[in-house]
Amino acid sequence: METSLVLVKPDGVQRGRIGTILSRFEAKGLQIVGLKMMKPSREHLEKHYAVHKERPFFESLLAFMSSGPVVAIAVRGEGAIAVVRNLVGATDGAAAAPGTIRGDYGMSKSFNLIHASDGADTAAFEMDLWFGDDTLDWDLDELRWVNDPDA
Ligand code: CMP
C-alpha cells in the first residue's frame, strides 16, 4: 500500500473543482485517508517546493499557492503514487492528455489545479509535512472488488 499527497491548488478551489477531483480518486478505487483545507504559510510552501527553489517560477509559484485555501488529500491504494500521477496528467494542462484531471480542466502550467507526489521518497516527505500523524486507517469495504485478490 502507498499513500500519495494530493493538493487541490487555489485555482482548483476557486473554480469549484474540489468535489470533482475527490470523486476521480474515489471512482478509481483509491481510498481517502486524510483530508484538510488550509492556507499554507510561505515557510510551509518553501519546504514543500524546496526542490524548485532555483527555478525562475519559484516566487510566483509560492505567491499563487499562498493566495487562497488549498485542500490536502491523502490518497491510499496499491501503487497509489503512480496511479494518482497518471490520473493527474502532465504539468501543462494545455498539453495534458484528455481524461486526466489537468487535461480535462487545465490550460497552463501555472494554474494546473492539482499537485501529486512524484515518487516514494517525495510522498513520504510530503505526507509528513502536510499530515504528520493526522491520517486515519479505516476499512474501505469496496476494495475487495477493486484490487487483485492474489496481489
Ligand atoms: P506541481 O506538481 O505542484 O510541482 C511544481 C509546480 O511548479 C508545478 O506543479 C507547476 O504548477 C509549477 N510549474 C512548473 N513549471 C512551471 C513553469 N514553467 N511556469 C510556471 N509554473 C510552473
Short mmCIF file of N, CA and C and ligand atoms in Angstrom, two decimals:
data_model
loop_
_atom_site.label_atom_id
_atom_site.label_comp_id
_atom_site.label_asym_id
_atom_site.label_seq_id
_atom_site.Cartn_x
_atom_site.Cartn_y
_atom_site.Cartn_z
N MET A 1 0.83 -1.20 0.00
CA MET A 1 0.00 0.00 0.00
C MET A 1 0.87 1.25 0.00
N GLU A 2 0.50 2.23 -0.80
CA GLU A 2 1.20 3.52 -0.84
C GLU A 2 0.20 4.63 -0.52
N THR A 3 0.73 5.71 0.03
CA THR A 3 -0.11 6.90 0.25
C THR A 3 0.54 8.07 -0.45
N SER A 4 -0.23 8.75 -1.27
CA SER A 4 0.25 9.91 -2.04
C SER A 4 -0.37 11.19 -1.50
N LEU A 5 0.42 12.25 -1.53
CA LEU A 5 -0.09 13.56 -1.10
C LEU A 5 -0.60 14.31 -2.33
N VAL A 6 -1.88 14.66 -2.28
CA VAL A 6 -2.51 15.43 -3.35
C VAL A 6 -2.92 16.78 -2.77
N LEU A 7 -2.71 17.84 -3.56
CA LEU A 7 -3.20 19.16 -3.18
C LEU A 7 -4.12 19.67 -4.27
N VAL A 8 -5.32 20.09 -3.88
CA VAL A 8 -6.13 20.89 -4.80
C VAL A 8 -5.66 22.32 -4.60
N LYS A 9 -5.06 22.90 -5.64
CA LYS A 9 -4.43 24.21 -5.53
C LYS A 9 -5.49 25.32 -5.49
N PRO A 10 -5.05 26.56 -5.17
CA PRO A 10 -6.03 27.65 -5.07
C PRO A 10 -6.92 27.82 -6.31
N ASP A 11 -6.38 27.57 -7.51
CA ASP A 11 -7.23 27.69 -8.71
C ASP A 11 -8.29 26.61 -8.74
N GLY A 12 -7.94 25.40 -8.29
CA GLY A 12 -8.91 24.32 -8.24
C GLY A 12 -10.02 24.59 -7.24
N VAL A 13 -9.64 25.18 -6.10
CA VAL A 13 -10.64 25.54 -5.08
C VAL A 13 -11.54 26.65 -5.63
N GLN A 14 -10.92 27.72 -6.19
CA GLN A 14 -11.70 28.85 -6.70
C GLN A 14 -12.60 28.45 -7.86
N ARG A 15 -12.20 27.46 -8.62
CA ARG A 15 -13.00 27.04 -9.77
C ARG A 15 -14.00 25.94 -9.43
N GLY A 16 -14.13 25.65 -8.14
CA GLY A 16 -15.16 24.71 -7.71
C GLY A 16 -14.89 23.27 -8.11
N ARG A 17 -13.60 22.87 -8.11
CA ARG A 17 -13.26 21.52 -8.56
C ARG A 17 -12.88 20.58 -7.41
N ILE A 18 -13.09 20.98 -6.16
CA ILE A 18 -12.71 20.10 -5.04
C ILE A 18 -13.45 18.76 -5.16
N GLY A 19 -14.76 18.84 -5.30
CA GLY A 19 -15.58 17.63 -5.36
C GLY A 19 -15.25 16.77 -6.56
N THR A 20 -15.08 17.42 -7.70
CA THR A 20 -14.76 16.69 -8.93
C THR A 20 -13.46 15.92 -8.78
N ILE A 21 -12.45 16.59 -8.22
CA ILE A 21 -11.13 15.96 -8.07
C ILE A 21 -11.20 14.82 -7.06
N LEU A 22 -11.85 15.06 -5.93
CA LEU A 22 -12.00 13.98 -4.94
C LEU A 22 -12.71 12.78 -5.56
N SER A 23 -13.75 13.04 -6.34
CA SER A 23 -14.54 11.94 -6.88
C SER A 23 -13.75 11.13 -7.91
N ARG A 24 -12.77 11.75 -8.59
CA ARG A 24 -11.94 10.99 -9.53
C ARG A 24 -11.17 9.89 -8.79
N PHE A 25 -10.63 10.25 -7.63
CA PHE A 25 -9.84 9.27 -6.87
C PHE A 25 -10.75 8.20 -6.28
N GLU A 26 -11.89 8.61 -5.75
CA GLU A 26 -12.83 7.64 -5.19
C GLU A 26 -13.32 6.69 -6.28
N ALA A 27 -13.68 7.24 -7.43
CA ALA A 27 -14.23 6.40 -8.50
C ALA A 27 -13.20 5.40 -9.01
N LYS A 28 -11.92 5.78 -8.94
CA LYS A 28 -10.86 4.88 -9.42
C LYS A 28 -10.69 3.65 -8.54
N GLY A 29 -11.07 3.78 -7.26
CA GLY A 29 -10.86 2.69 -6.31
C GLY A 29 -9.73 2.97 -5.35
N LEU A 30 -9.43 4.26 -5.19
CA LEU A 30 -8.43 4.68 -4.20
C LEU A 30 -9.15 5.11 -2.93
N GLN A 31 -8.42 5.11 -1.83
CA GLN A 31 -9.03 5.40 -0.54
C GLN A 31 -8.55 6.75 -0.01
N ILE A 32 -9.47 7.57 0.46
CA ILE A 32 -9.11 8.85 1.08
C ILE A 32 -8.86 8.58 2.56
N VAL A 33 -7.62 8.83 3.01
CA VAL A 33 -7.29 8.57 4.43
C VAL A 33 -6.93 9.85 5.17
N GLY A 34 -7.02 10.98 4.48
CA GLY A 34 -6.77 12.28 5.13
C GLY A 34 -7.31 13.38 4.26
N LEU A 35 -7.86 14.41 4.90
CA LEU A 35 -8.49 15.50 4.14
C LEU A 35 -8.46 16.75 4.99
N LYS A 36 -7.86 17.82 4.48
CA LYS A 36 -7.89 19.07 5.24
C LYS A 36 -7.78 20.28 4.33
N MET A 37 -8.51 21.35 4.70
CA MET A 37 -8.40 22.61 3.98
C MET A 37 -7.52 23.53 4.81
N MET A 38 -6.57 24.18 4.15
CA MET A 38 -5.70 25.09 4.88
C MET A 38 -5.14 26.17 3.96
N LYS A 39 -4.67 27.25 4.59
CA LYS A 39 -3.98 28.30 3.84
C LYS A 39 -2.52 28.20 4.27
N PRO A 40 -1.70 27.56 3.43
CA PRO A 40 -0.33 27.27 3.86
C PRO A 40 0.52 28.53 3.97
N SER A 41 1.41 28.54 4.96
CA SER A 41 2.33 29.66 5.13
C SER A 41 3.44 29.59 4.08
N ARG A 42 4.12 30.70 3.91
CA ARG A 42 5.27 30.73 3.00
C ARG A 42 6.33 29.72 3.43
N GLU A 43 6.57 29.65 4.74
CA GLU A 43 7.58 28.72 5.26
C GLU A 43 7.23 27.27 4.91
N HIS A 44 5.95 26.93 5.07
CA HIS A 44 5.47 25.59 4.75
C HIS A 44 5.68 25.29 3.25
N LEU A 45 5.34 26.27 2.41
CA LEU A 45 5.46 26.08 0.96
C LEU A 45 6.92 26.04 0.52
N GLU A 46 7.78 26.78 1.20
CA GLU A 46 9.21 26.72 0.87
C GLU A 46 9.75 25.31 1.10
N LYS A 47 9.25 24.65 2.15
CA LYS A 47 9.66 23.26 2.39
C LYS A 47 9.09 22.35 1.30
N HIS A 48 7.80 22.53 1.03
CA HIS A 48 7.14 21.66 0.05
C HIS A 48 7.80 21.76 -1.32
N TYR A 49 8.14 22.99 -1.74
CA TYR A 49 8.68 23.22 -3.08
C TYR A 49 10.19 23.47 -3.06
N ALA A 50 10.90 22.99 -2.04
CA ALA A 50 12.34 23.24 -1.91
C ALA A 50 13.10 22.81 -3.16
N VAL A 51 12.66 21.74 -3.78
CA VAL A 51 13.35 21.22 -4.97
C VAL A 51 13.29 22.21 -6.14
N HIS A 52 12.34 23.13 -6.11
CA HIS A 52 12.18 24.11 -7.20
C HIS A 52 12.76 25.48 -6.86
N LYS A 53 13.53 25.54 -5.76
CA LYS A 53 13.99 26.84 -5.23
C LYS A 53 14.74 27.68 -6.26
N GLU A 54 15.49 27.05 -7.13
CA GLU A 54 16.29 27.80 -8.11
C GLU A 54 15.54 28.07 -9.41
N ARG A 55 14.32 27.59 -9.53
CA ARG A 55 13.59 27.77 -10.79
C ARG A 55 13.06 29.19 -10.89
N PRO A 56 12.98 29.73 -12.12
CA PRO A 56 12.53 31.12 -12.30
C PRO A 56 11.10 31.36 -11.81
N PHE A 57 10.28 30.32 -11.79
CA PHE A 57 8.89 30.49 -11.39
C PHE A 57 8.66 30.27 -9.89
N PHE A 58 9.76 30.09 -9.12
CA PHE A 58 9.60 29.74 -7.71
C PHE A 58 8.78 30.79 -6.94
N GLU A 59 9.12 32.07 -7.10
CA GLU A 59 8.43 33.12 -6.34
C GLU A 59 6.96 33.22 -6.73
N SER A 60 6.68 33.16 -8.02
CA SER A 60 5.28 33.25 -8.45
C SER A 60 4.50 32.01 -8.01
N LEU A 61 5.18 30.87 -7.98
CA LEU A 61 4.53 29.64 -7.52
C LEU A 61 4.15 29.76 -6.04
N LEU A 62 5.06 30.29 -5.24
CA LEU A 62 4.76 30.44 -3.81
C LEU A 62 3.67 31.49 -3.58
N ALA A 63 3.70 32.57 -4.36
CA ALA A 63 2.66 33.60 -4.22
C ALA A 63 1.30 33.01 -4.56
N PHE A 64 1.25 32.26 -5.65
CA PHE A 64 -0.01 31.63 -6.07
C PHE A 64 -0.49 30.63 -5.02
N MET A 65 0.41 29.77 -4.55
CA MET A 65 0.00 28.71 -3.63
C MET A 65 -0.42 29.23 -2.25
N SER A 66 0.03 30.45 -1.92
CA SER A 66 -0.37 31.02 -0.62
C SER A 66 -1.49 32.05 -0.79
N SER A 67 -2.06 32.13 -2.00
CA SER A 67 -3.06 33.17 -2.28
C SER A 67 -4.45 32.81 -1.77
N GLY A 68 -4.69 31.57 -1.46
CA GLY A 68 -6.02 31.16 -1.00
C GLY A 68 -5.95 29.77 -0.46
N PRO A 69 -7.09 29.24 -0.03
CA PRO A 69 -7.06 27.91 0.55
C PRO A 69 -6.69 26.82 -0.45
N VAL A 70 -6.03 25.81 0.06
CA VAL A 70 -5.78 24.59 -0.71
C VAL A 70 -6.41 23.44 0.08
N VAL A 71 -6.67 22.35 -0.61
CA VAL A 71 -7.20 21.16 0.05
C VAL A 71 -6.16 20.06 -0.08
N ALA A 72 -5.68 19.57 1.06
CA ALA A 72 -4.71 18.47 1.08
C ALA A 72 -5.48 17.16 1.22
N ILE A 73 -5.11 16.20 0.38
CA ILE A 73 -5.80 14.90 0.37
C ILE A 73 -4.74 13.80 0.45
N ALA A 74 -4.91 12.89 1.38
CA ALA A 74 -4.04 11.71 1.46
C ALA A 74 -4.77 10.57 0.76
N VAL A 75 -4.15 10.07 -0.32
CA VAL A 75 -4.79 9.08 -1.18
C VAL A 75 -4.02 7.77 -1.08
N ARG A 76 -4.70 6.72 -0.69
CA ARG A 76 -4.03 5.43 -0.44
C ARG A 76 -4.52 4.35 -1.40
N GLY A 77 -3.62 3.45 -1.75
CA GLY A 77 -4.01 2.31 -2.59
C GLY A 77 -2.78 1.54 -3.06
N GLU A 78 -3.03 0.42 -3.73
CA GLU A 78 -1.93 -0.36 -4.33
C GLU A 78 -1.28 0.48 -5.42
N GLY A 79 0.00 0.76 -5.28
CA GLY A 79 0.70 1.56 -6.30
C GLY A 79 0.12 2.95 -6.46
N ALA A 80 -0.41 3.51 -5.38
CA ALA A 80 -1.18 4.75 -5.47
C ALA A 80 -0.39 5.92 -6.05
N ILE A 81 0.91 5.96 -5.81
CA ILE A 81 1.69 7.14 -6.26
C ILE A 81 1.65 7.26 -7.79
N ALA A 82 1.93 6.16 -8.47
CA ALA A 82 1.91 6.19 -9.94
C ALA A 82 0.48 6.30 -10.47
N VAL A 83 -0.45 5.62 -9.83
CA VAL A 83 -1.84 5.66 -10.29
C VAL A 83 -2.36 7.10 -10.22
N VAL A 84 -2.07 7.77 -9.12
CA VAL A 84 -2.51 9.16 -8.96
C VAL A 84 -1.85 10.06 -10.00
N ARG A 85 -0.55 9.89 -10.21
CA ARG A 85 0.15 10.72 -11.21
C ARG A 85 -0.47 10.54 -12.60
N ASN A 86 -0.85 9.31 -12.92
CA ASN A 86 -1.50 9.08 -14.22
C ASN A 86 -2.85 9.76 -14.30
N LEU A 87 -3.59 9.75 -13.21
CA LEU A 87 -4.89 10.42 -13.20
C LEU A 87 -4.74 11.93 -13.31
N VAL A 88 -3.66 12.46 -12.72
CA VAL A 88 -3.44 13.91 -12.70
C VAL A 88 -3.04 14.44 -14.07
N GLY A 89 -2.13 13.74 -14.76
CA GLY A 89 -1.71 14.17 -16.09
C GLY A 89 -0.49 15.07 -16.07
N ALA A 90 -0.03 15.46 -17.26
CA ALA A 90 1.18 16.25 -17.42
C ALA A 90 1.05 17.63 -16.79
N THR A 91 2.22 18.22 -16.44
CA THR A 91 2.23 19.51 -15.73
C THR A 91 1.43 20.59 -16.45
N ASP A 92 1.62 20.69 -17.76
CA ASP A 92 0.96 21.73 -18.54
C ASP A 92 -0.44 21.26 -18.95
N GLY A 93 -1.44 21.89 -18.40
CA GLY A 93 -2.82 21.49 -18.69
C GLY A 93 -3.14 21.52 -20.17
N ALA A 94 -2.52 22.46 -20.89
CA ALA A 94 -2.80 22.59 -22.33
C ALA A 94 -2.32 21.37 -23.10
N ALA A 95 -1.28 20.69 -22.58
CA ALA A 95 -0.70 19.53 -23.26
C ALA A 95 -1.13 18.21 -22.62
N ALA A 96 -1.70 18.26 -21.43
CA ALA A 96 -2.05 17.03 -20.71
C ALA A 96 -3.13 16.26 -21.46
N ALA A 97 -3.06 14.94 -21.38
CA ALA A 97 -3.99 14.09 -22.13
C ALA A 97 -5.43 14.28 -21.66
N PRO A 98 -6.36 14.33 -22.62
CA PRO A 98 -7.78 14.34 -22.24
C PRO A 98 -8.09 13.12 -21.38
N GLY A 99 -8.95 13.30 -20.40
CA GLY A 99 -9.26 12.21 -19.48
C GLY A 99 -8.50 12.32 -18.18
N THR A 100 -7.36 13.03 -18.22
CA THR A 100 -6.65 13.32 -16.97
C THR A 100 -7.27 14.59 -16.35
N ILE A 101 -7.00 14.78 -15.07
CA ILE A 101 -7.59 15.95 -14.39
C ILE A 101 -7.09 17.25 -15.02
N ARG A 102 -5.78 17.36 -15.19
CA ARG A 102 -5.26 18.59 -15.81
C ARG A 102 -5.68 18.68 -17.27
N GLY A 103 -5.72 17.56 -17.96
CA GLY A 103 -6.12 17.56 -19.36
C GLY A 103 -7.56 17.97 -19.55
N ASP A 104 -8.40 17.66 -18.58
CA ASP A 104 -9.83 18.00 -18.70
C ASP A 104 -10.14 19.40 -18.20
N TYR A 105 -9.35 19.92 -17.25
CA TYR A 105 -9.76 21.19 -16.61
C TYR A 105 -8.71 22.28 -16.67
N GLY A 106 -7.48 21.99 -17.16
CA GLY A 106 -6.41 22.97 -17.09
C GLY A 106 -5.97 23.48 -18.46
N MET A 107 -5.39 24.66 -18.47
CA MET A 107 -4.90 25.27 -19.71
C MET A 107 -3.49 25.80 -19.58
N SER A 108 -2.82 25.63 -18.43
CA SER A 108 -1.49 26.22 -18.24
C SER A 108 -0.66 25.41 -17.25
N LYS A 109 0.62 25.82 -17.12
CA LYS A 109 1.50 25.21 -16.12
C LYS A 109 1.30 25.85 -14.77
N SER A 110 1.02 27.15 -14.78
CA SER A 110 0.91 27.90 -13.52
C SER A 110 -0.36 27.51 -12.77
N PHE A 111 -1.46 27.42 -13.50
CA PHE A 111 -2.75 27.09 -12.89
C PHE A 111 -3.14 25.69 -13.35
N ASN A 112 -2.53 24.69 -12.72
CA ASN A 112 -2.77 23.31 -13.15
C ASN A 112 -3.54 22.50 -12.10
N LEU A 113 -4.27 23.21 -11.26
CA LEU A 113 -5.32 22.67 -10.38
C LEU A 113 -4.88 21.79 -9.23
N ILE A 114 -3.80 21.03 -9.44
CA ILE A 114 -3.55 19.92 -8.52
C ILE A 114 -2.06 19.61 -8.45
N HIS A 115 -1.64 19.17 -7.30
CA HIS A 115 -0.28 18.65 -7.13
C HIS A 115 -0.40 17.21 -6.64
N ALA A 116 0.54 16.37 -7.07
CA ALA A 116 0.58 14.99 -6.55
C ALA A 116 2.03 14.56 -6.39
N SER A 117 2.31 13.81 -5.36
CA SER A 117 3.67 13.31 -5.09
C SER A 117 4.20 12.57 -6.31
N ASP A 118 5.51 12.77 -6.61
CA ASP A 118 6.06 12.17 -7.83
C ASP A 118 6.91 10.92 -7.59
N GLY A 119 6.99 10.45 -6.36
CA GLY A 119 7.76 9.23 -6.08
C GLY A 119 7.63 8.86 -4.61
N ALA A 120 8.20 7.71 -4.27
CA ALA A 120 8.04 7.19 -2.90
C ALA A 120 8.67 8.11 -1.86
N ASP A 121 9.89 8.58 -2.13
CA ASP A 121 10.57 9.45 -1.16
C ASP A 121 9.83 10.77 -1.00
N THR A 122 9.42 11.34 -2.14
CA THR A 122 8.67 12.60 -2.10
C THR A 122 7.36 12.42 -1.35
N ALA A 123 6.69 11.32 -1.61
CA ALA A 123 5.40 11.07 -0.95
C ALA A 123 5.57 11.00 0.57
N ALA A 124 6.62 10.29 1.01
CA ALA A 124 6.86 10.18 2.46
C ALA A 124 7.14 11.55 3.07
N PHE A 125 7.97 12.33 2.38
CA PHE A 125 8.29 13.68 2.87
C PHE A 125 7.05 14.57 2.89
N GLU A 126 6.31 14.56 1.80
CA GLU A 126 5.13 15.45 1.69
C GLU A 126 4.01 15.03 2.63
N MET A 127 3.82 13.73 2.79
CA MET A 127 2.78 13.27 3.73
C MET A 127 3.11 13.71 5.14
N ASP A 128 4.38 13.63 5.50
CA ASP A 128 4.79 14.06 6.84
C ASP A 128 4.59 15.58 6.99
N LEU A 129 4.96 16.33 5.95
CA LEU A 129 4.84 17.78 6.00
C LEU A 129 3.39 18.24 6.14
N TRP A 130 2.50 17.64 5.37
CA TRP A 130 1.11 18.13 5.32
C TRP A 130 0.19 17.46 6.33
N PHE A 131 0.49 16.20 6.69
CA PHE A 131 -0.43 15.48 7.58
C PHE A 131 0.20 15.02 8.88
N GLY A 132 1.53 14.85 8.94
CA GLY A 132 2.10 14.28 10.16
C GLY A 132 1.41 12.96 10.47
N ASP A 133 0.88 12.84 11.70
CA ASP A 133 0.16 11.61 12.08
C ASP A 133 -1.35 11.74 11.83
N ASP A 134 -1.75 12.80 11.15
CA ASP A 134 -3.16 13.16 11.08
C ASP A 134 -3.90 12.47 9.93
N THR A 135 -3.65 11.18 9.74
CA THR A 135 -4.43 10.40 8.78
C THR A 135 -5.18 9.32 9.55
N LEU A 136 -6.13 8.69 8.86
CA LEU A 136 -6.96 7.70 9.54
C LEU A 136 -6.88 6.37 8.81
N ASP A 137 -6.56 5.31 9.55
CA ASP A 137 -6.63 3.95 8.99
C ASP A 137 -8.06 3.46 9.14
N TRP A 138 -8.69 3.15 8.03
CA TRP A 138 -10.06 2.62 8.11
C TRP A 138 -10.27 1.62 6.97
N ASP A 139 -11.26 0.73 7.15
CA ASP A 139 -11.50 -0.32 6.16
C ASP A 139 -12.47 0.18 5.10
N LEU A 140 -12.02 0.18 3.86
CA LEU A 140 -12.89 0.52 2.74
C LEU A 140 -13.39 -0.81 2.15
N ASP A 141 -14.65 -1.12 2.41
CA ASP A 141 -15.17 -2.45 2.06
C ASP A 141 -15.05 -2.74 0.57
N GLU A 142 -15.25 -1.72 -0.27
CA GLU A 142 -15.27 -1.99 -1.71
C GLU A 142 -13.91 -2.42 -2.27
N LEU A 143 -12.86 -2.28 -1.48
CA LEU A 143 -11.53 -2.64 -2.00
C LEU A 143 -11.44 -4.10 -2.40
N ARG A 144 -12.26 -4.96 -1.80
CA ARG A 144 -12.21 -6.38 -2.19
C ARG A 144 -12.75 -6.58 -3.60
N TRP A 145 -13.41 -5.56 -4.14
CA TRP A 145 -13.90 -5.62 -5.53
C TRP A 145 -13.01 -4.80 -6.46
N VAL A 146 -11.89 -4.28 -5.92
CA VAL A 146 -11.05 -3.35 -6.68
C VAL A 146 -9.68 -3.95 -6.99
N ASN A 147 -8.99 -4.43 -5.97
CA ASN A 147 -7.62 -4.89 -6.15
C ASN A 147 -7.55 -6.38 -6.48
N ASP A 148 -6.46 -6.78 -7.16
CA ASP A 148 -6.26 -8.20 -7.44
C ASP A 148 -6.23 -8.99 -6.14
N PRO A 149 -7.03 -10.05 -6.04
CA PRO A 149 -7.08 -10.79 -4.78
C PRO A 149 -5.75 -11.45 -4.42
N ASP A 150 -4.93 -11.81 -5.41
CA ASP A 150 -3.69 -12.54 -5.12
C ASP A 150 -2.48 -11.61 -5.03
N ALA A 151 -2.70 -10.31 -5.16
CA ALA A 151 -1.54 -9.38 -5.18
C ALA A 151 -0.93 -9.26 -3.82
P1 CMP B 1 3.42 20.85 -9.15
O1 CMP B 1 3.08 19.44 -9.46
O2 CMP B 1 2.75 21.47 -7.99
O3 CMP B 1 5.00 20.98 -8.96
C1 CMP B 1 5.71 22.16 -9.23
C2 CMP B 1 4.85 23.20 -9.84
O4 CMP B 1 5.53 24.25 -10.47
C3 CMP B 1 4.03 22.59 -10.96
O5 CMP B 1 3.06 21.74 -10.43
C4 CMP B 1 3.51 23.81 -11.66
O6 CMP B 1 2.36 24.34 -11.05
C5 CMP B 1 4.67 24.77 -11.46
N1 CMP B 1 5.42 24.92 -12.71
C6 CMP B 1 6.18 24.01 -13.29
N2 CMP B 1 6.74 24.52 -14.41
C7 CMP B 1 6.31 25.81 -14.48
C8 CMP B 1 6.53 26.85 -15.40
N3 CMP B 1 7.33 26.69 -16.45
N4 CMP B 1 5.92 28.03 -15.17
C9 CMP B 1 5.15 28.19 -14.09
N5 CMP B 1 4.89 27.22 -13.18
C10 CMP B 1 5.46 26.04 -13.39
#
